[in-house]
Amino acid sequence: MEEEKIMNRVQDIFRDVLDEESLTLKRDTTANDVDGWDSLTHIQLIVAIEKRFKVKFSSKEILSWKNVGELLDSLCSKLNV
Amino acid sequence: MISNFSTLQKNLKKDTSLMPTIKAALLGDTATQFLATALKGTAIERGFNIDLFEADYNQVERQLLDPDSDLYTFDPEYIIVFQSTHKLLSAFNNLPPEQQHTLADERIEFVKTIAAMVKSRLIYFNYPEIDDTVFGNYANKTERSFTYQVRKLNLMLMECSVANTNLFINDIASIQNKMGRDAMFHPAVYIGSEMVLSLDAIPYVTASALDVISALHGKFKKCLILDLDNTLWGGVVGDDGYEKLELGHELGIGKAFTEFQQWVLKLKNRGIIIAVCSKNNEETAKEPFLKHPEMVLKLDDIAVFIANWENKADNIRRIQSILNIGYDSMVFLDDNPFERNIVRENLPEVMVPELPEDPAEYLEYLYSLNLFETAAFSNADAERTRQYQVDAERVATQINFTNEADFLKSLNMKSEVRPFNSFNTPRVSQLSQRSNQFNLRTIRYTVADIEKLSRDPRFQNFSFTLTDKFGDNGLICVVILEKKDKKTLFIDTWLMSCRILKRGMEHFTLNTIVDYAKRDGFENIVGEYIPTAKNSMVQDHYSRLGFVPSNENGRHLFVLDVADYQKKECYITTV
């Protein structure tokens, strides 16, 4: 699965969890750029991504991402992309 | 059957303006925001709008022990307290080793204190186990282990709940038993967020809390309706013959059906009404009950037995008309998806679980649904099946009398009138929670409320039993009178069991009320009707009895002049 496809699926998850149909993610998108992406919805996003891709993030990873790109890199490395 | 978290969250956008509002407070020693969201979302699915007070993080003790706290200012009906096993473990870890064996005692003292302090109903979460394995299996052999303390605490919580009528346990330890700890707890999320319940577990936890609340509000299941072939036994009795049915430990998967029947029998003994609804000839359908040695359920256990070739929705309507209970208090179990769908489409209020294909899975699946939550239990519950069978006999007798008065006279009815006392309090409270149809104001009272009322000189209370030649109906009517002033009695509560309708019990009850009023010099009796979705049968109750309507501020009030009252005719005598 190439990165772009993964990005699209992650974007779908964001749209669903944050209930924001038109939300567009870029690698440099941060929580500050997105309405509703707070520490609580962050957990919902992680759990949803873990379920969708059948992966598990470590507690450090969960706390360390500064933007969508870093999240995506963590995810891709787990998926061997 | 249980919605996931994001569905619950979306429920919050629904219009709840027509739903009754419950004021509740949620206090926790870990992050409870998700729990709060799910609690509100689950309540909406159950038809309640929760007005929720959320305390700031980790304010359990402060809010509960300070009588001037925001919590008490908010004055909730329910206080929901979630003290986590994690925080209990860290308290344990911080104790000097020689004091660690006092952990459970200390915590239970706190629970006893708050149970005595709060006037609301307290819903307290018990403790799912964390096995720190410090002692291994030896933990069972020493009070010093955390496992020992947690199990002891959970047992003491049950004892405390038995002793405190306003304390209800949300049994989340059972939820962990069913889900498994690894599904209940997400370590990486916990470390980053202080959340001790996984997003997957939260909907089950809030469903369980709402089970308790719904039952306290009179929403619970009273009747289990069963299909027979491949539901209660393996095989088709009409085709295979009763001897060839799979039942018991010898034949095929018979064990699955035997264990299922044992569960049904326990429900019957607890007071759930068991009915049969089967597509069969009646005689064929009854044969296994009479002749098969491995049948756990006997015909005596079945309150209403319907076997014919008509459609099941119509048959359930017949069962409903005999039992006189709401469709929403019925559960229908059938292995056949077609029959399930017919019932769902025609009677959407009846709960129709999606029984698994393999009968081996029936029980574990049914356990997961927690269908039969209750808010009270008394010995009278166990008698219920017999009472409904007696009702069926009585209906048969009635057909032979052309004149209602002759029929009523022939019943030889007797009623015992008593104030509330320690013997009848559990039943009085239970009736106040169960009765939906013949209930003028639908005020629900717990055992603690009833105890309080019976000591309050401003109130006069009556309970009524009814026996007749067919048997004892038990305590079937409750009246609570409030002495508004020297001249006026207000009927705070008048409720009756629907089983004894059309027996003249209303007349007997009103005669009793008026006798009391005359004796103590009251001049007026005021009744009120508060409409609910279910009590339209009593909207003209007071008018029929000769009360004069007097609507005030939109309230449906009715006044009876004691001096003018003519004793109503009835065929019930006082014991």
PDB file of N, CA and C in Angstrom, chain B residues 78-79 81 120-126 157 160-161 164-171 212-213 216 373-376 433 446-447:
ATOM      1  N   TYR B  78     -29.112  11.066  40.636  1.00  0.00           N
ATOM      2  CA  TYR B  78     -28.142   9.972  40.666  1.00  0.00           C
ATOM      3  C   TYR B  78     -26.736  10.531  40.807  1.00  0.00           C
ATOM      4  N   ILE B  79     -25.960   9.900  41.668  1.00  0.00           N
ATOM      5  CA  ILE B  79     -24.539  10.222  41.721  1.00  0.00           C
ATOM      6  C   ILE B  79     -23.788   8.966  41.293  1.00  0.00           C
ATOM      7  N   VAL B  81     -20.312   7.144  40.696  1.00  0.00           N
ATOM      8  CA  VAL B  81     -18.935   7.253  41.182  1.00  0.00           C
ATOM      9  C   VAL B  81     -18.083   6.126  40.602  1.00  0.00           C
ATOM     10  N   SER B 120     -29.289  11.203  47.186  1.00  0.00           N
ATOM     11  CA  SER B 120     -29.567  10.684  45.848  1.00  0.00           C
ATOM     12  C   SER B 120     -29.331   9.189  45.834  1.00  0.00           C
ATOM     13  N   ARG B 121     -29.651   8.591  44.691  1.00  0.00           N
ATOM     14  CA  ARG B 121     -29.243   7.214  44.476  1.00  0.00           C
ATOM     15  C   ARG B 121     -27.779   7.232  44.058  1.00  0.00           C
ATOM     16  N   LEU B 122     -27.025   6.324  44.648  1.00  0.00           N
ATOM     17  CA  LEU B 122     -25.596   6.275  44.392  1.00  0.00           C
ATOM     18  C   LEU B 122     -25.300   5.055  43.527  1.00  0.00           C
ATOM     19  N   ILE B 123     -24.709   5.300  42.361  1.00  0.00           N
ATOM     20  CA  ILE B 123     -24.303   4.177  41.509  1.00  0.00           C
ATOM     21  C   ILE B 123     -22.785   4.096  41.571  1.00  0.00           C
ATOM     22  N   TYR B 124     -22.288   3.051  42.192  1.00  0.00           N
ATOM     23  CA  TYR B 124     -20.857   2.932  42.454  1.00  0.00           C
ATOM     24  C   TYR B 124     -20.291   1.795  41.606  1.00  0.00           C
ATOM     25  N   PHE B 125     -19.197   2.077  40.895  1.00  0.00           N
ATOM     26  CA  PHE B 125     -18.582   1.048  40.046  1.00  0.00           C
ATOM     27  C   PHE B 125     -17.742   0.124  40.934  1.00  0.00           C
ATOM     28  N   ASN B 126     -17.883  -1.180  40.738  1.00  0.00           N
ATOM     29  CA  ASN B 126     -16.991  -2.074  41.474  1.00  0.00           C
ATOM     30  C   ASN B 126     -15.648  -2.175  40.743  1.00  0.00           C
ATOM     31  N   LEU B 157     -18.562  -4.537  48.846  1.00  0.00           N
ATOM     32  CA  LEU B 157     -19.452  -3.609  48.144  1.00  0.00           C
ATOM     33  C   LEU B 157     -20.838  -4.226  47.983  1.00  0.00           C
ATOM     34  N   CYS B 160     -22.511  -4.055  51.287  1.00  0.00           N
ATOM     35  CA  CYS B 160     -22.871  -2.667  51.546  1.00  0.00           C
ATOM     36  C   CYS B 160     -24.121  -2.280  50.740  1.00  0.00           C
ATOM     37  N   SER B 161     -24.223  -2.809  49.530  1.00  0.00           N
ATOM     38  CA  SER B 161     -25.370  -2.516  48.684  1.00  0.00           C
ATOM     39  C   SER B 161     -26.632  -3.196  49.214  1.00  0.00           C
ATOM     40  N   ASN B 164     -27.588  -0.872  52.183  1.00  0.00           N
ATOM     41  CA  ASN B 164     -27.965   0.513  51.850  1.00  0.00           C
ATOM     42  C   ASN B 164     -28.881   0.530  50.642  1.00  0.00           C
ATOM     43  N   THR B 165     -30.149   0.856  50.881  1.00  0.00           N
ATOM     44  CA  THR B 165     -31.103   0.752  49.777  1.00  0.00           C
ATOM     45  C   THR B 165     -30.845   1.782  48.677  1.00  0.00           C
ATOM     46  N   ASN B 166     -30.062   2.819  48.962  1.00  0.00           N
ATOM     47  CA  ASN B 166     -29.805   3.801  47.903  1.00  0.00           C
ATOM     48  C   ASN B 166     -28.475   3.543  47.173  1.00  0.00           C
ATOM     49  N   LEU B 167     -27.796   2.451  47.516  1.00  0.00           N
ATOM     50  CA  LEU B 167     -26.520   2.149  46.857  1.00  0.00           C
ATOM     51  C   LEU B 167     -26.695   1.033  45.825  1.00  0.00           C
ATOM     52  N   PHE B 168     -26.334   1.330  44.589  1.00  0.00           N
ATOM     53  CA  PHE B 168     -26.429   0.363  43.505  1.00  0.00           C
ATOM     54  C   PHE B 168     -25.044   0.174  42.906  1.00  0.00           C
ATOM     55  N   ILE B 169     -24.680  -1.074  42.633  1.00  0.00           N
ATOM     56  CA  ILE B 169     -23.359  -1.349  42.096  1.00  0.00           C
ATOM     57  C   ILE B 169     -23.431  -1.471  40.572  1.00  0.00           C
ATOM     58  N   ASN B 170     -22.575  -0.729  39.871  1.00  0.00           N
ATOM     59  CA  ASN B 170     -22.416  -0.974  38.443  1.00  0.00           C
ATOM     60  C   ASN B 170     -21.305  -2.010  38.313  1.00  0.00           C
ATOM     61  N   ASP B 171     -21.679  -3.214  37.933  1.00  0.00           N
ATOM     62  CA  ASP B 171     -20.779  -4.362  38.023  1.00  0.00           C
ATOM     63  C   ASP B 171     -19.844  -4.409  36.818  1.00  0.00           C
ATOM     64  N   VAL B 212     -29.131  -0.068  35.189  1.00  0.00           N
ATOM     65  CA  VAL B 212     -29.521   0.186  36.581  1.00  0.00           C
ATOM     66  C   VAL B 212     -30.537   1.334  36.637  1.00  0.00           C
ATOM     67  N   ILE B 213     -30.214   2.418  35.934  1.00  0.00           N
ATOM     68  CA  ILE B 213     -31.084   3.596  35.977  1.00  0.00           C
ATOM     69  C   ILE B 213     -32.456   3.294  35.359  1.00  0.00           C
ATOM     70  N   LEU B 216     -34.609   1.318  37.646  1.00  0.00           N
ATOM     71  CA  LEU B 216     -35.125   2.155  38.731  1.00  0.00           C
ATOM     72  C   LEU B 216     -36.259   3.055  38.248  1.00  0.00           C
ATOM     73  N   GLU B 373     -32.359  -7.018  33.848  1.00  0.00           N
ATOM     74  CA  GLU B 373     -31.999  -6.144  34.965  1.00  0.00           C
ATOM     75  C   GLU B 373     -33.241  -5.891  35.822  1.00  0.00           C
ATOM     76  N   THR B 374     -33.059  -5.726  37.122  1.00  0.00           N
ATOM     77  CA  THR B 374     -34.192  -5.392  37.982  1.00  0.00           C
ATOM     78  C   THR B 374     -33.738  -4.421  39.061  1.00  0.00           C
ATOM     79  N   ALA B 375     -34.698  -3.709  39.644  1.00  0.00           N
ATOM     80  CA  ALA B 375     -34.344  -2.761  40.700  1.00  0.00           C
ATOM     81  C   ALA B 375     -34.777  -3.271  42.063  1.00  0.00           C
ATOM     82  N   ALA B 376     -35.467  -4.398  42.072  1.00  0.00           N
ATOM     83  CA  ALA B 376     -35.945  -4.925  43.354  1.00  0.00           C
ATOM     84  C   ALA B 376     -36.215  -6.409  43.201  1.00  0.00           C
ATOM     85  N   GLN B 433     -42.282   0.748  41.310  1.00  0.00           N
ATOM     86  CA  GLN B 433     -41.352   0.795  40.175  1.00  0.00           C
ATOM     87  C   GLN B 433     -41.882   0.044  38.957  1.00  0.00           C
ATOM     88  N   THR B 446     -38.090   4.064  46.067  1.00  0.00           N
ATOM     89  CA  THR B 446     -37.205   2.974  46.485  1.00  0.00           C
ATOM     90  C   THR B 446     -37.631   2.502  47.865  1.00  0.00           C
ATOM     91  N   VAL B 447     -37.015   1.415  48.306  1.00  0.00           N
ATOM     92  CA  VAL B 447     -37.267   0.917  49.648  1.00  0.00           C
ATOM     93  C   VAL B 447     -36.972   2.015  50.687  1.00  0.00           C
TER      94      VAL B 447
END
